[in-house]
Amino acid sequence: MAVVPVLSKASVSLGLFVGLALLVGLVMGARFDELYQPSWAMDHFVYEGEVLKLKLDNSSGAGFGSKSKYMFGKVTIQIKLVEGDSAGTVTAFYMSSDGPNHNEFDFEFLGNTTGEPYLVQTNVYVNGVGNREQRLGLWFDPTTDFHSYSVLWNQRQVVFLVDETPIRVHTNLEHRGVPYPKDQPMGVYSSIWNADDWATQGGRVKTDWTHAPFVASYRNFEINACECPATVAAADNAKRCSSSAERRYWWDEPMVSELNLHQNHQLKWVRANHMIYDYCKDTARFPVIPVECEHHRH
């Protein structure tokens, strides 16, 4: 069965765009219902043309997931986060495989009281083990307009990007004995829910339901990745989704195996000016520094 590296309403030769893809990721949008389906609380979905809105009220949140699973590539969604008083709410965009030993890449947008900044928490699970949280404040107000949030995943690195600016890199350090997520197809998901037991100021600020419904808006759904049929074993999908003598995929090209100089400077700027919490520096939780923290440059 042929690999389908790009899922889109148009069939386009990836080779024609590989130069662009290497630099900024191949931008190919599709309608929500071509790539995704509601997971729960369908009555909390609102469709307004190309914009999808998820609502959270005191009866339910809502969520959706991709129809297919993928291994390697890039996924992007544009989101406009909950306006006004969003304390207690979490809007998540993430990739995850199945089972107790799952892999997962998380964006979690933590709401706040009016006038206080939204915080973005990222996390990486490998073989069911997480506890790799980083938190940062954004350099813009994510509630006034749509912004792009992306995960780039290949065999060398996982990169979290905001408007194409890298905010986190999880490097493959298998040669140092650190497990790396590269053998489980992952679905793409998003949801909004109430998490006022921890989301805002450690749970001290609770959700004010008089401001409900809380609404997160989505548009420009993009998946440029290797689709993995459910009927194919994970090991076989890993081979299918990796470059070989017969085929080359853009996510295996040298230019996306590590950040370029400009991206490195961007990441350093983000960490220096917007990083609020890094698990690697939390000696209370980790008296012994996690192995990957000793070797990650960022």
mmCIF file of C-alpha atoms in Angstrom:
data_model
loop_
_atom_site.group_PDB
_atom_site.id
_atom_site.type_symbol
_atom_site.label_atom_id
_atom_site.label_comp_id
_atom_site.label_asym_id
_atom_site.label_seq_id
_atom_site.Cartn_x
_atom_site.Cartn_y
_atom_site.Cartn_z
ATOM 1 C CA MET A 1 0.000 0.000 0.000
ATOM 2 C CA ALA A 2 1.388 3.395 -0.944
ATOM 3 C CA VAL A 3 2.196 5.898 1.771
ATOM 4 C CA VAL A 4 0.059 9.022 1.760
ATOM 5 C CA PRO A 5 2.375 11.763 3.077
ATOM 6 C CA VAL A 6 -0.055 14.624 2.564
ATOM 7 C CA LEU A 7 -3.745 14.681 3.376
ATOM 8 C CA SER A 8 -5.510 17.501 1.584
ATOM 9 C CA LYS A 9 -8.488 18.308 -0.582
ATOM 10 C CA ALA A 10 -6.046 18.774 -3.439
ATOM 11 C CA SER A 11 -3.558 16.235 -4.721
ATOM 12 C CA VAL A 12 -0.240 18.029 -5.042
ATOM 13 C CA SER A 13 3.197 16.676 -5.802
ATOM 14 C CA LEU A 14 5.296 17.064 -2.678
ATOM 15 C CA GLY A 15 8.441 17.126 -4.769
ATOM 16 C CA LEU A 16 7.438 20.426 -6.348
ATOM 17 C CA PHE A 17 7.277 22.033 -2.931
ATOM 18 C CA VAL A 18 10.048 20.293 -1.038
ATOM 19 C CA GLY A 19 12.286 23.367 -1.026
ATOM 20 C CA LEU A 20 9.559 25.410 0.638
ATOM 21 C CA ALA A 21 8.636 22.551 2.942
ATOM 22 C CA LEU A 22 12.173 22.294 4.217
ATOM 23 C CA LEU A 23 12.087 25.919 5.283
ATOM 24 C CA VAL A 24 8.607 26.563 6.590
ATOM 25 C CA GLY A 25 6.642 23.368 6.327
ATOM 26 C CA LEU A 26 4.341 22.633 3.434
ATOM 27 C CA VAL A 27 1.220 24.704 3.985
ATOM 28 C CA MET A 28 -1.786 22.704 2.899
ATOM 29 C CA GLY A 29 -5.126 23.400 4.486
ATOM 30 C CA ALA A 30 -8.253 21.289 4.514
ATOM 31 C CA ARG A 31 -11.725 21.561 5.949
ATOM 32 C CA PHE A 32 -12.248 20.266 9.448
ATOM 33 C CA ASP A 33 -14.491 17.392 8.390
ATOM 34 C CA GLU A 34 -11.931 16.062 5.911
ATOM 35 C CA LEU A 35 -9.316 15.503 8.600
ATOM 36 C CA TYR A 36 -11.162 15.425 11.924
ATOM 37 C CA GLN A 37 -14.350 14.333 13.624
ATOM 38 C CA PRO A 38 -15.984 15.324 16.930
ATOM 39 C CA SER A 39 -14.984 13.096 19.851
ATOM 40 C CA TRP A 40 -17.549 14.207 22.415
ATOM 41 C CA ALA A 41 -20.230 16.824 23.126
ATOM 42 C CA MET A 42 -21.273 17.435 19.531
ATOM 43 C CA ASP A 43 -23.867 19.933 20.776
ATOM 44 C CA HIS A 44 -20.941 22.112 21.903
ATOM 45 C CA PHE A 45 -19.632 22.492 18.319
ATOM 46 C CA VAL A 46 -20.507 25.575 16.287
ATOM 47 C CA TYR A 47 -19.641 25.797 12.586
ATOM 48 C CA GLU A 48 -19.330 29.278 11.090
ATOM 49 C CA GLY A 49 -18.045 28.894 7.533
ATOM 50 C CA GLU A 50 -14.383 27.835 7.713
ATOM 51 C CA VAL A 51 -14.244 28.520 11.458
ATOM 52 C CA LEU A 52 -15.027 25.849 14.053
ATOM 53 C CA LYS A 53 -15.886 26.900 17.600
ATOM 54 C CA LEU A 54 -15.789 24.666 20.680
ATOM 55 C CA LYS A 55 -17.801 25.716 23.713
ATOM 56 C CA LEU A 56 -17.234 25.024 27.400
ATOM 57 C CA ASP A 57 -20.020 25.569 29.921
ATOM 58 C CA ASN A 58 -20.871 24.091 33.299
ATOM 59 C CA SER A 59 -22.407 21.057 31.624
ATOM 60 C CA SER A 60 -19.564 20.016 29.329
ATOM 61 C CA GLY A 61 -16.498 20.867 27.326
ATOM 62 C CA ALA A 62 -15.865 19.452 23.850
ATOM 63 C CA GLY A 63 -13.169 17.758 21.820
ATOM 64 C CA PHE A 64 -12.245 16.373 18.407
ATOM 65 C CA GLY A 65 -9.693 13.982 16.938
ATOM 66 C CA SER A 66 -8.170 13.141 13.580
ATOM 67 C CA LYS A 67 -9.735 10.396 11.497
ATOM 68 C CA SER A 68 -6.303 8.889 10.827
ATOM 69 C CA LYS A 69 -3.078 8.372 12.744
ATOM 70 C CA TYR A 70 0.316 9.530 11.536
ATOM 71 C CA MET A 71 4.001 8.883 12.009
ATOM 72 C CA PHE A 72 6.387 11.777 11.303
ATOM 73 C CA GLY A 73 5.561 15.057 9.606
ATOM 74 C CA LYS A 74 3.985 18.308 10.730
ATOM 75 C CA VAL A 75 0.549 19.215 12.036
ATOM 76 C CA THR A 76 -0.764 22.762 12.411
ATOM 77 C CA ILE A 77 -3.975 24.359 13.646
ATOM 78 C CA GLN A 78 -4.796 28.038 13.917
ATOM 79 C CA ILE A 79 -6.541 28.831 17.191
ATOM 80 C CA LYS A 80 -8.070 31.942 18.720
ATOM 81 C CA LEU A 81 -8.245 31.289 22.436
ATOM 82 C CA VAL A 82 -11.032 32.105 24.875
ATOM 83 C CA GLU A 83 -11.561 35.850 25.198
ATOM 84 C CA GLY A 84 -12.028 37.718 28.448
ATOM 85 C CA ASP A 85 -11.991 35.912 31.785
ATOM 86 C CA SER A 86 -10.805 32.390 30.946
ATOM 87 C CA ALA A 87 -9.531 31.381 34.402
ATOM 88 C CA GLY A 88 -9.833 27.667 35.089
ATOM 89 C CA THR A 89 -10.147 26.672 31.445
ATOM 90 C CA VAL A 90 -7.698 24.649 29.389
ATOM 91 C CA THR A 91 -7.636 24.466 25.595
ATOM 92 C CA ALA A 92 -5.410 21.639 24.393
ATOM 93 C CA PHE A 93 -3.866 20.770 21.028
ATOM 94 C CA TYR A 94 -1.859 17.569 21.028
ATOM 95 C CA MET A 95 -0.718 14.398 19.333
ATOM 96 C CA SER A 96 -0.977 11.048 21.083
ATOM 97 C CA SER A 97 -0.732 7.327 20.460
ATOM 98 C CA ASP A 98 -2.876 4.749 22.264
ATOM 99 C CA GLY A 99 -2.350 2.569 25.313
ATOM 100 C CA PRO A 100 -0.626 2.904 28.710
ATOM 101 C CA ASN A 101 2.834 3.141 27.107
ATOM 102 C CA HIS A 102 1.753 5.897 24.770
ATOM 103 C CA ASN A 103 3.729 8.773 23.295
ATOM 104 C CA GLU A 104 2.284 12.283 23.403
ATOM 105 C CA PHE A 105 3.170 15.872 22.460
ATOM 106 C CA ASP A 106 1.058 18.500 24.254
ATOM 107 C CA PHE A 107 0.164 22.142 23.883
ATOM 108 C CA GLU A 108 -2.034 23.170 26.827
ATOM 109 C CA PHE A 109 -3.253 26.771 26.896
ATOM 110 C CA LEU A 110 -4.025 27.764 30.479
ATOM 111 C CA GLY A 111 -6.675 30.432 30.836
ATOM 112 C CA ASN A 112 -6.400 33.368 33.210
ATOM 113 C CA THR A 113 -8.354 36.219 34.742
ATOM 114 C CA THR A 114 -9.051 39.199 32.517
ATOM 115 C CA GLY A 115 -5.922 41.215 31.868
ATOM 116 C CA GLU A 116 -3.539 38.455 32.960
ATOM 117 C CA PRO A 117 -1.560 36.613 30.274
ATOM 118 C CA TYR A 118 -2.435 33.219 28.903
ATOM 119 C CA LEU A 119 0.223 30.617 29.698
ATOM 120 C CA VAL A 120 1.240 27.814 27.348
ATOM 121 C CA GLN A 121 2.327 24.512 28.865
ATOM 122 C CA THR A 122 4.072 21.923 26.712
ATOM 123 C CA ASN A 123 4.777 18.337 27.665
ATOM 124 C CA VAL A 124 6.319 15.257 26.089
ATOM 125 C CA TYR A 125 5.368 11.688 27.000
ATOM 126 C CA VAL A 126 7.554 8.787 25.912
ATOM 127 C CA ASN A 127 6.440 5.215 26.589
ATOM 128 C CA GLY A 128 3.799 6.493 28.999
ATOM 129 C CA VAL A 129 6.171 8.686 31.022
ATOM 130 C CA GLY A 130 5.548 12.444 31.046
ATOM 131 C CA ASN A 131 6.456 14.976 33.750
ATOM 132 C CA ARG A 132 8.390 17.042 31.210
ATOM 133 C CA GLU A 133 6.435 20.284 31.562
ATOM 134 C CA GLN A 134 7.597 23.661 30.362
ATOM 135 C CA ARG A 135 5.522 26.833 30.691
ATOM 136 C CA LEU A 136 5.894 30.157 28.956
ATOM 137 C CA GLY A 137 4.025 33.356 28.330
ATOM 138 C CA LEU A 138 3.323 34.374 24.756
ATOM 139 C CA TRP A 139 4.601 37.573 23.153
ATOM 140 C CA PHE A 140 1.109 38.456 21.892
ATOM 141 C CA ASP A 141 -2.496 38.249 23.072
ATOM 142 C CA PRO A 142 -3.742 34.878 21.738
ATOM 143 C CA THR A 143 -7.390 35.820 22.299
ATOM 144 C CA THR A 144 -7.649 38.698 19.800
ATOM 145 C CA ASP A 145 -6.713 36.853 16.613
ATOM 146 C CA PHE A 146 -5.812 33.443 15.205
ATOM 147 C CA HIS A 147 -2.266 32.150 15.599
ATOM 148 C CA SER A 148 -0.635 28.988 14.282
ATOM 149 C CA TYR A 149 0.432 26.197 16.621
ATOM 150 C CA SER A 150 2.460 23.336 15.160
ATOM 151 C CA VAL A 151 4.263 20.138 16.039
ATOM 152 C CA LEU A 152 7.077 18.973 13.749
ATOM 153 C CA TRP A 153 8.085 15.348 14.342
ATOM 154 C CA ASN A 154 10.817 13.317 12.720
ATOM 155 C CA GLN A 155 13.372 10.745 13.788
ATOM 156 C CA ARG A 156 15.787 13.407 15.022
ATOM 157 C CA GLN A 157 13.629 15.879 16.928
ATOM 158 C CA VAL A 158 10.190 17.034 18.056
ATOM 159 C CA VAL A 159 9.708 20.787 17.660
ATOM 160 C CA PHE A 160 6.854 22.850 19.115
ATOM 161 C CA LEU A 161 6.243 26.021 17.092
ATOM 162 C CA VAL A 162 4.110 29.138 17.559
ATOM 163 C CA ASP A 163 3.668 31.111 14.335
ATOM 164 C CA GLU A 164 6.680 29.143 13.027
ATOM 165 C CA THR A 165 8.834 30.270 15.979
ATOM 166 C CA PRO A 166 10.249 27.247 17.847
ATOM 167 C CA ILE A 167 9.427 27.325 21.546
ATOM 168 C CA ARG A 168 10.654 23.850 22.484
ATOM 169 C CA VAL A 169 12.824 21.090 21.039
ATOM 170 C CA HIS A 170 12.932 17.481 22.237
ATOM 171 C CA THR A 171 15.978 15.890 20.625
ATOM 172 C CA ASN A 172 16.543 12.208 19.917
ATOM 173 C CA LEU A 173 19.097 11.144 22.526
ATOM 174 C CA GLU A 174 18.813 7.393 22.151
ATOM 175 C CA HIS A 175 22.602 7.228 21.926
ATOM 176 C CA ARG A 176 22.574 8.525 25.525
ATOM 177 C CA GLY A 177 20.105 5.875 26.623
ATOM 178 C CA VAL A 178 17.074 8.192 26.527
ATOM 179 C CA PRO A 179 13.947 6.672 24.876
ATOM 180 C CA TYR A 180 12.604 8.602 21.887
ATOM 181 C CA PRO A 181 9.086 8.494 20.376
ATOM 182 C CA LYS A 182 9.493 7.016 16.912
ATOM 183 C CA ASP A 183 7.571 3.755 16.753
ATOM 184 C CA GLN A 184 3.903 4.546 17.479
ATOM 185 C CA PRO A 185 1.447 6.239 15.103
ATOM 186 C CA MET A 186 -0.250 9.206 16.719
ATOM 187 C CA GLY A 187 -3.604 10.850 16.336
ATOM 188 C CA VAL A 188 -4.112 14.625 16.424
ATOM 189 C CA TYR A 189 -6.545 16.029 18.985
ATOM 190 C CA SER A 190 -7.916 19.198 20.520
ATOM 191 C CA SER A 191 -10.316 19.886 23.359
ATOM 192 C CA ILE A 192 -11.505 22.492 25.820
ATOM 193 C CA TRP A 193 -12.399 21.613 29.399
ATOM 194 C CA ASN A 194 -12.609 22.853 32.966
ATOM 195 C CA ALA A 195 -9.397 22.332 34.957
ATOM 196 C CA ASP A 196 -9.776 24.875 37.722
ATOM 197 C CA ASP A 197 -8.251 22.460 40.232
ATOM 198 C CA TRP A 198 -4.816 23.270 38.741
ATOM 199 C CA ALA A 199 -4.864 25.379 35.568
ATOM 200 C CA THR A 200 -4.839 28.952 36.900
ATOM 201 C CA GLN A 201 -2.351 29.931 39.606
ATOM 202 C CA GLY A 202 -2.127 26.343 40.770
ATOM 203 C CA GLY A 203 -5.881 26.065 41.205
ATOM 204 C CA ARG A 204 -6.274 29.135 43.421
ATOM 205 C CA VAL A 205 -8.429 30.909 40.814
ATOM 206 C CA LYS A 206 -11.599 29.015 39.939
ATOM 207 C CA THR A 207 -13.761 29.101 36.835
ATOM 208 C CA ASP A 208 -16.386 31.855 36.914
ATOM 209 C CA TRP A 209 -19.330 30.237 35.160
ATOM 210 C CA THR A 210 -21.126 33.556 34.828
ATOM 211 C CA HIS A 211 -18.752 34.153 31.877
ATOM 212 C CA ALA A 212 -19.743 30.908 30.149
ATOM 213 C CA PRO A 213 -19.823 29.749 27.480
ATOM 214 C CA PHE A 214 -16.074 29.879 26.998
ATOM 215 C CA VAL A 215 -15.294 29.612 23.303
ATOM 216 C CA ALA A 216 -12.122 28.539 21.472
ATOM 217 C CA SER A 217 -12.113 29.112 17.696
ATOM 218 C CA TYR A 218 -10.247 27.064 15.073
ATOM 219 C CA ARG A 219 -9.444 27.345 11.381
ATOM 220 C CA ASN A 220 -6.846 26.270 8.764
ATOM 221 C CA PHE A 221 -6.457 22.619 9.657
ATOM 222 C CA GLU A 222 -3.210 21.280 8.183
ATOM 223 C CA ILE A 223 -1.660 17.815 8.337
ATOM 224 C CA ASN A 224 1.460 17.164 6.283
ATOM 225 C CA ALA A 225 2.459 13.778 7.624
ATOM 226 C CA CYS A 226 2.660 10.066 6.894
ATOM 227 C CA GLU A 227 -0.738 8.435 7.274
ATOM 228 C CA CYS A 228 -0.709 5.068 9.051
ATOM 229 C CA PRO A 229 -3.579 2.693 8.257
ATOM 230 C CA ALA A 230 -4.932 0.891 11.308
ATOM 231 C CA THR A 231 -4.513 -2.425 9.512
ATOM 232 C CA VAL A 232 -0.725 -2.014 9.297
ATOM 233 C CA ALA A 233 1.515 -3.006 12.221
ATOM 234 C CA ALA A 234 3.389 -0.194 13.966
ATOM 235 C CA ALA A 235 6.781 -1.592 12.997
ATOM 236 C CA ASP A 236 5.731 -1.728 9.351
ATOM 237 C CA ASN A 237 4.362 1.829 9.539
ATOM 238 C CA ALA A 238 7.701 3.006 10.934
ATOM 239 C CA LYS A 239 9.419 1.570 7.876
ATOM 240 C CA ARG A 240 6.815 2.947 5.477
ATOM 241 C CA CYS A 241 7.096 6.420 6.952
ATOM 242 C CA SER A 242 10.907 6.557 6.841
ATOM 243 C CA SER A 243 12.965 7.473 3.814
ATOM 244 C CA SER A 244 14.720 4.716 1.909
ATOM 245 C CA ALA A 245 16.598 4.231 -1.341
ATOM 246 C CA GLU A 246 13.254 4.167 -3.147
ATOM 247 C CA ARG A 247 11.686 7.251 -1.588
ATOM 248 C CA ARG A 248 12.598 10.419 0.238
ATOM 249 C CA TYR A 249 10.300 12.250 2.615
ATOM 250 C CA TRP A 250 10.779 15.903 3.457
ATOM 251 C CA TRP A 251 10.785 15.232 7.211
ATOM 252 C CA ASP A 252 13.971 13.142 6.809
ATOM 253 C CA GLU A 253 15.902 15.808 4.933
ATOM 254 C CA PRO A 254 19.008 17.224 6.690
ATOM 255 C CA MET A 255 17.539 20.744 6.816
ATOM 256 C CA VAL A 256 14.818 19.624 9.233
ATOM 257 C CA SER A 257 16.962 17.276 11.289
ATOM 258 C CA GLU A 258 17.921 20.179 13.540
ATOM 259 C CA LEU A 259 17.135 23.854 13.948
ATOM 260 C CA ASN A 260 18.878 26.282 11.630
ATOM 261 C CA LEU A 261 20.816 29.269 12.981
ATOM 262 C CA HIS A 262 17.848 31.644 12.839
ATOM 263 C CA GLN A 263 15.591 29.132 14.613
ATOM 264 C CA ASN A 264 18.226 28.599 17.290
ATOM 265 C CA HIS A 265 18.290 32.336 17.915
ATOM 266 C CA GLN A 266 14.488 32.425 18.068
ATOM 267 C CA LEU A 267 14.398 29.586 20.598
ATOM 268 C CA LYS A 268 17.013 31.236 22.792
ATOM 269 C CA TRP A 269 15.008 34.481 22.694
ATOM 270 C CA VAL A 270 11.816 32.666 23.722
ATOM 271 C CA ARG A 271 13.558 30.872 26.587
ATOM 272 C CA ALA A 272 15.307 34.013 27.812
ATOM 273 C CA ASN A 273 12.271 36.294 27.681
ATOM 274 C CA HIS A 274 9.163 34.146 28.064
ATOM 275 C CA MET A 275 10.028 30.914 29.886
ATOM 276 C CA ILE A 276 8.292 30.706 33.262
ATOM 277 C CA TYR A 277 8.870 27.080 34.262
ATOM 278 C CA ASP A 278 11.202 24.321 33.067
ATOM 279 C CA TYR A 279 11.080 20.870 34.631
ATOM 280 C CA CYS A 280 14.803 20.532 34.007
ATOM 281 C CA LYS A 281 15.438 23.251 36.598
ATOM 282 C CA ASP A 282 12.935 22.026 39.203
ATOM 283 C CA THR A 283 15.244 20.466 41.766
ATOM 284 C CA ALA A 284 12.371 20.000 44.219
ATOM 285 C CA ARG A 285 10.644 17.590 41.833
ATOM 286 C CA PHE A 286 13.845 16.209 40.353
ATOM 287 C CA PRO A 287 16.728 16.182 42.880
ATOM 288 C CA VAL A 288 18.641 14.267 40.229
ATOM 289 C CA ILE A 289 18.435 16.108 36.915
ATOM 290 C CA PRO A 290 16.672 14.039 34.230
ATOM 291 C CA VAL A 291 19.155 12.536 31.814
ATOM 292 C CA GLU A 292 17.816 14.358 28.755
ATOM 293 C CA CYS A 293 18.219 17.718 30.521
ATOM 294 C CA GLU A 294 21.959 17.193 30.717
ATOM 295 C CA HIS A 295 22.236 16.806 26.958
ATOM 296 C CA HIS A 296 19.515 18.981 25.457
ATOM 297 C CA ARG A 297 21.080 22.193 24.263
ATOM 298 C CA HIS A 298 17.810 24.043 24.702
#
